[in-house]
Tab-separated table of C-alpha atoms in Angstrom:
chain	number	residue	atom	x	y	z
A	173	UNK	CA	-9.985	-14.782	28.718
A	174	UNK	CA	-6.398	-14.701	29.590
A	175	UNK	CA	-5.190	-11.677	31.838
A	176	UNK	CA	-2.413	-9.882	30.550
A	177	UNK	CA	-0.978	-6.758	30.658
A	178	UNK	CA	0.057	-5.834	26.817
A	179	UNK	CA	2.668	-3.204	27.519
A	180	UNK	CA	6.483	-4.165	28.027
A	181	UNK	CA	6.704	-7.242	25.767
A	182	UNK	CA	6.715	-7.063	22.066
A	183	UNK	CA	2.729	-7.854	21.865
A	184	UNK	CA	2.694	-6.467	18.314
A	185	UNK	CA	1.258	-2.901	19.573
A	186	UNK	CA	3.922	-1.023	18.166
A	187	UNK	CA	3.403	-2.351	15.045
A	188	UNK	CA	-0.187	-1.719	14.560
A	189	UNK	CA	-0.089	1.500	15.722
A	190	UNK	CA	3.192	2.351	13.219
A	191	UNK	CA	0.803	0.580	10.153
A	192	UNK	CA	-2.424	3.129	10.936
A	193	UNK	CA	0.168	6.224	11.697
A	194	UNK	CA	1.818	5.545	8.592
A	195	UNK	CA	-1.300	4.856	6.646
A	196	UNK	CA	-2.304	8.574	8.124
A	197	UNK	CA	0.890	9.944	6.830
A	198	UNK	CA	0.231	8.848	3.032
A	199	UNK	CA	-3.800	9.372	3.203
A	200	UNK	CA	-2.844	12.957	3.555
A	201	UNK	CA	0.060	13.323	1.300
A	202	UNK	CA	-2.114	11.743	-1.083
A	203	UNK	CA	-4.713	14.138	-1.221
A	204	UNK	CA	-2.047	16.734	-0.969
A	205	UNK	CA	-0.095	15.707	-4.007
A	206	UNK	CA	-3.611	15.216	-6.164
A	207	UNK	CA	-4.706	18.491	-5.197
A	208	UNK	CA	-1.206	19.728	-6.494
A	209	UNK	CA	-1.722	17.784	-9.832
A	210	UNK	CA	-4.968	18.942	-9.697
A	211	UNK	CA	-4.109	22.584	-9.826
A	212	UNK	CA	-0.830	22.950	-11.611
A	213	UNK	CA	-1.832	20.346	-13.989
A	214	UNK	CA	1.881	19.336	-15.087
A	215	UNK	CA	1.954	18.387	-19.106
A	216	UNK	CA	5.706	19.862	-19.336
A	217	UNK	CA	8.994	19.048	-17.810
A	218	UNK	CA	9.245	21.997	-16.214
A	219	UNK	CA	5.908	22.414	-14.529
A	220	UNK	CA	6.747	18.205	-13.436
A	221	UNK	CA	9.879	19.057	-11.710
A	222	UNK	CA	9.086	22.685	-10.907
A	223	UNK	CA	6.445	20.762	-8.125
A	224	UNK	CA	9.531	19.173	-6.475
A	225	UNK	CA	11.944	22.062	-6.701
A	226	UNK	CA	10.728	23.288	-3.229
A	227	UNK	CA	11.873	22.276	-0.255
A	228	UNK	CA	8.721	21.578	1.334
A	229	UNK	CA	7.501	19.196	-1.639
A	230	UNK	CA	11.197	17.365	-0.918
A	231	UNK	CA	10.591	17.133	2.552
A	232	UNK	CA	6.606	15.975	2.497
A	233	UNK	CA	7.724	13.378	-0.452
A	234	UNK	CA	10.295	12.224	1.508
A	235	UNK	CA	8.270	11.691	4.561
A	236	UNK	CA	5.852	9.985	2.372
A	237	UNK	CA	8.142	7.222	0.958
A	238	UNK	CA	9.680	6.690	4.398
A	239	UNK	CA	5.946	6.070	5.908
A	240	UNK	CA	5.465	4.241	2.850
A	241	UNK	CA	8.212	1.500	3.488
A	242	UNK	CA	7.669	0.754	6.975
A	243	UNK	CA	4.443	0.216	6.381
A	244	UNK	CA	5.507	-1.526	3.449
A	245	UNK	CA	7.370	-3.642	6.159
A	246	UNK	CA	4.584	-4.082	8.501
A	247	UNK	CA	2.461	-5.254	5.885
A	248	UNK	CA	4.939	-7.780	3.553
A	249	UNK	CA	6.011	-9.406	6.860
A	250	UNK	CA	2.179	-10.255	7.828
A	251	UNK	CA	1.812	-11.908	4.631
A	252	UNK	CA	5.185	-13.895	4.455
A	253	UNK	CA	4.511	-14.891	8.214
A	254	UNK	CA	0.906	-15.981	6.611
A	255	UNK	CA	2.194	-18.189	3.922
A	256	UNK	CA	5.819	-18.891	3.793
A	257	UNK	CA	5.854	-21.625	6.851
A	258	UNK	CA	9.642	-23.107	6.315
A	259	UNK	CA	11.432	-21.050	9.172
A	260	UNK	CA	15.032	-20.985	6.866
A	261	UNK	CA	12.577	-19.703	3.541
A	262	UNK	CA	10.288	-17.043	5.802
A	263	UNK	CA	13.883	-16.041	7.381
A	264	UNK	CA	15.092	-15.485	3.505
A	265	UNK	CA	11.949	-13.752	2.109
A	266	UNK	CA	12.073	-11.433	5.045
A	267	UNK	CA	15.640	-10.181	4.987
A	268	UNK	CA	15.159	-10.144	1.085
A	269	UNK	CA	12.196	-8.034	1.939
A	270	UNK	CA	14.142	-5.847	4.563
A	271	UNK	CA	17.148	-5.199	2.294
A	272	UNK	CA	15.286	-4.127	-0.607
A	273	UNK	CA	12.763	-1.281	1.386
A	274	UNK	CA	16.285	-0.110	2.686
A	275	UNK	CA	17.853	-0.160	-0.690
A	276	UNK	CA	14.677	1.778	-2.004
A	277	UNK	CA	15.043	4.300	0.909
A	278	UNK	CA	18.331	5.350	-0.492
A	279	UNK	CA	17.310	5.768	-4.332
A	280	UNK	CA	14.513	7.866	-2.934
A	281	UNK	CA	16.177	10.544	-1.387
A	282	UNK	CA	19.320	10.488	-4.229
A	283	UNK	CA	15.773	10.771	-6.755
A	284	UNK	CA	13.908	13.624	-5.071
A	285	UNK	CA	17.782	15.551	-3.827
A	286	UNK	CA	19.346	15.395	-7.591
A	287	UNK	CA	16.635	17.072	-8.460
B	33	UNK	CA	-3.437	-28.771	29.644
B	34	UNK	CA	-2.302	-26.838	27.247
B	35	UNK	CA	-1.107	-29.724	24.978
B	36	UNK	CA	-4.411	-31.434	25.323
B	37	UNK	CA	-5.341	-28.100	24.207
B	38	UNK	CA	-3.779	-27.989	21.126
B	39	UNK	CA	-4.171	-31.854	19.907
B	40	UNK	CA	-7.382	-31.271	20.124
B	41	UNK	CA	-8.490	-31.822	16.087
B	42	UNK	CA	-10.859	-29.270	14.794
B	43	UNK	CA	-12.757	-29.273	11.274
B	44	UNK	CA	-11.267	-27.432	8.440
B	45	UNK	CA	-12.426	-26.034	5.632
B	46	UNK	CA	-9.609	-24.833	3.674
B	47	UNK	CA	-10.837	-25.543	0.010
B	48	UNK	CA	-10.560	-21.596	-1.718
B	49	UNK	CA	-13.075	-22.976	-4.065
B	50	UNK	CA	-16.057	-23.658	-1.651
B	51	UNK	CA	-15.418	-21.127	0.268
B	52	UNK	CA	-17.850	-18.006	-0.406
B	53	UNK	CA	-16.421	-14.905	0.897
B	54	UNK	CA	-19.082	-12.148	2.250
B	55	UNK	CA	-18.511	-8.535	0.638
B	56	UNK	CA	-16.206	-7.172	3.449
B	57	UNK	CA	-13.597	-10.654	3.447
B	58	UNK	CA	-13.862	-9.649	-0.600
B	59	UNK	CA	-12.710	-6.567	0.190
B	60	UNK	CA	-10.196	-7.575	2.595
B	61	UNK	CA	-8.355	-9.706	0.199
B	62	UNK	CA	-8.456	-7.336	-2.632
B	63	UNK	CA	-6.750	-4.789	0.035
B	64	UNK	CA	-4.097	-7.638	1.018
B	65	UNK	CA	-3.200	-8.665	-3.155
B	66	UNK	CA	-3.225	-5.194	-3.742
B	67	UNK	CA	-1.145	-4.223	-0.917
B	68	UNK	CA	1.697	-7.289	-2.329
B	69	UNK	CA	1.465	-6.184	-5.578
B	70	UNK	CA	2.186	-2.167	-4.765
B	71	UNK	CA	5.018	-3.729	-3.236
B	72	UNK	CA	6.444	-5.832	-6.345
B	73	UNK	CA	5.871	-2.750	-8.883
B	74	UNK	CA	7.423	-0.324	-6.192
B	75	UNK	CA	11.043	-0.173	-8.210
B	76	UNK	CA	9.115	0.668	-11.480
B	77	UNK	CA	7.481	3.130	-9.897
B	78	UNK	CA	10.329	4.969	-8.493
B	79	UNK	CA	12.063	4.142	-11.608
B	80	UNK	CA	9.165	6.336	-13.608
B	81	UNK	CA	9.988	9.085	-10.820
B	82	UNK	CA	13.636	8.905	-11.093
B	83	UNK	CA	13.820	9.375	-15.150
B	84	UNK	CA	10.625	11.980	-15.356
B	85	UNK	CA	12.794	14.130	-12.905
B	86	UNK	CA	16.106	14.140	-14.472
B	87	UNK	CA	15.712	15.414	-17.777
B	88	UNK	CA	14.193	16.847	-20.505
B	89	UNK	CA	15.054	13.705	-22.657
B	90	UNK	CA	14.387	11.294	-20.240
B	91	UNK	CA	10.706	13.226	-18.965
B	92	UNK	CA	10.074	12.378	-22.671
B	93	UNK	CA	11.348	9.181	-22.852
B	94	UNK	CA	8.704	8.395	-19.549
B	95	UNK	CA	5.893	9.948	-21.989
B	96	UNK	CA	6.824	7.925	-24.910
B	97	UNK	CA	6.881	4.497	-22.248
B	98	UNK	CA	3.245	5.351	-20.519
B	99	UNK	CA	1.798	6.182	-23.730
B	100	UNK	CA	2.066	2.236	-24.715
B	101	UNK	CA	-1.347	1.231	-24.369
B	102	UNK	CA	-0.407	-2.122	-22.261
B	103	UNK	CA	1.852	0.025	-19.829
B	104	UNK	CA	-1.098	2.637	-20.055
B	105	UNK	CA	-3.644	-0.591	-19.180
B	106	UNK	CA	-1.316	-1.703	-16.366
B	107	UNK	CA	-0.693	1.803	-14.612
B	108	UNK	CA	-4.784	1.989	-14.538
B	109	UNK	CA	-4.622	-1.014	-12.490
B	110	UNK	CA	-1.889	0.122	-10.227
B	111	UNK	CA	-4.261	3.357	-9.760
B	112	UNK	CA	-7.267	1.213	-9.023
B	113	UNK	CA	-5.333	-1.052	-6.353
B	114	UNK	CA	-3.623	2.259	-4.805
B	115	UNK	CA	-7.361	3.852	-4.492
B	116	UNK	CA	-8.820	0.573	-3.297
B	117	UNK	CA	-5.924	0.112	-0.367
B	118	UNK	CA	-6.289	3.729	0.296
B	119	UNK	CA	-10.314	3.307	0.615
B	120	UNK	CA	-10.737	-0.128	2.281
B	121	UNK	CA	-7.315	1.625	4.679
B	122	UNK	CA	-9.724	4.558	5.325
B	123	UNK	CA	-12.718	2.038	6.275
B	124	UNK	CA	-9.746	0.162	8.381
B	125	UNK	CA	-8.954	3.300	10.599
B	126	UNK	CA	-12.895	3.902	11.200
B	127	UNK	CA	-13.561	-0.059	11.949
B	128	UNK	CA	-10.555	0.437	14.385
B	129	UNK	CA	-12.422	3.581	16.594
B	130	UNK	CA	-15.584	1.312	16.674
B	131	UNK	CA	-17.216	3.122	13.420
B	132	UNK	CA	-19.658	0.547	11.689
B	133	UNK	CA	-19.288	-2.376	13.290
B	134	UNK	CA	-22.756	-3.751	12.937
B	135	UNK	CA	-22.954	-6.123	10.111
B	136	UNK	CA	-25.512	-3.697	7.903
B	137	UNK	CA	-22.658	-0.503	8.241
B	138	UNK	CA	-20.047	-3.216	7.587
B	139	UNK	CA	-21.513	-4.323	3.938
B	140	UNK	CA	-22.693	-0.968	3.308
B	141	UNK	CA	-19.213	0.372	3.839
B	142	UNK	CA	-18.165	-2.353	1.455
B	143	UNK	CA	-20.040	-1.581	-1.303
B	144	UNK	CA	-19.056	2.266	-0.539
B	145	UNK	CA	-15.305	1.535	-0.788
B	146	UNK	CA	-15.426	-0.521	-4.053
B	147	UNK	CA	-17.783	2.726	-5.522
B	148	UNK	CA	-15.378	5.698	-4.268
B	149	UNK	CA	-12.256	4.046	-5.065
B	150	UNK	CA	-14.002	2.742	-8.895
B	151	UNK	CA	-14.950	6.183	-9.411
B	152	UNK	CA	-11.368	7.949	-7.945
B	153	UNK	CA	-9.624	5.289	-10.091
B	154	UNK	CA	-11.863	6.924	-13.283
B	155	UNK	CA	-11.326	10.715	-12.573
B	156	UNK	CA	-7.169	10.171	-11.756
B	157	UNK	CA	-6.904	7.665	-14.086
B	158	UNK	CA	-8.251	9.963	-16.928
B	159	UNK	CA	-6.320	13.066	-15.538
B	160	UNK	CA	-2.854	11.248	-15.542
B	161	UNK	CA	-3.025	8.836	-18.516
B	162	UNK	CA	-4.561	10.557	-21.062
């Protein structure tokens, strides 16, 4: 067994613990926003966009997506590092990756604040 | 040392089609594909939230898109591999504080996560699509 200390150096902690927080994060929201559904049962335009008039249902939503792409990060990079082996392709597919969670950041809060 | 180390040639078995995967590493790659492919139908999915939110026309526009059967047959899936990552995610967090470890909790949880998140897939499923 090899002896090391994992604190200081990027050992990959962060990471897992951002994945299971973030996984936390949505579990909840989840069963928040079916319980919502559940309830108000939304066949109409209105009752749809009445549930994210309030600010809290902005807020949590928002929190949601953001927990949602960096563990959409987390996860896509795993599975790029897992299969994509030519350093300038995995290099490509992961700034691709990077630029399109960021890109889908924005659209989510211009969605959820236009409304 | 460590180069001996590493020259060192070990037997692999690599062939996908001889390899038989035990009910959790079934479970485990379900998770993973439907993890990737959450990803890749992410933009359609905030595109369905974008135009149901901005107006009466386009709210019915959505309704007239999800009520094509194939886009109907495809959103079911998306529910199923949402409620399977969330599931198999859920057995994740417990595996990680040392819940059912043992190789009998390990299958059993298995075959609990593909019932729950079968059966949530059913109940939302019907609720939203139809």
């Amino acid at each position: 067994m090899v002896n090391r200390i994992v604190v200081g150096a990027h050992y990959g902690l962060k990471d897992w613990i951002v994945q299971r927080g973030t996984a936390i994060v949505m579990a909840v929201y989840t069963v928040v926003f079916l319980a919502v559904i559940g309830a108000v049962a939304p066949d109409s335009f209105d009752a749809w966009r009445g549930i994210f008039a309030s600010g809290f249902m902005k807020f949590a939503t928002f929190v949601f997506l953001v927990s949602l792409i960096y563990h959409v990060w987390i996860g896509m990079r795993d599975i790029w590092m897992d299969y994509v082996r030519p350093d300038g392709l995995r290099l490509l597919v992961l700034m691709a990756t990077a630029a399109v969670l960021v890109g889908y950041a924005g659209w989510a809060v211009q969605i959820l604040w236009r409304t | 040392m460590a180069d001996i180390a590493i020259k060192k040639k070990r037997p692999k078995n690599l062939n996908l089609l001889s390899i038989r995967l035990p009910l959790p590493g079934i479970l485990s790659i379900i998770h993973r594909i439907a993890g990737a492919a959450l990803f890749l139908l992410l933009p359609a999915l905030l595109w369905i939230l974008q135009n149901s939110l901005a107006s009466a026309e386009t709210f019915a526009a959505i309704k007239g898109v999800v009520a094509n059967p194939l886009v109907k047959l495809i959103l079911f899936g998306l529910i199923w591999m949402y409620m399977h990552h969330f599931c198999a995610g859920i057995r994740y967090l417990l595996l990680d504080v040392h819940k059912g470890v043992d190789l009998a909790s390990a299958r059993l949880s298995s075959w609990i996560v593909f019932a729950v998140s079968i059966a949530l897939t059913l109940i939302v499923g019907a609720k939203v699509l139809w």
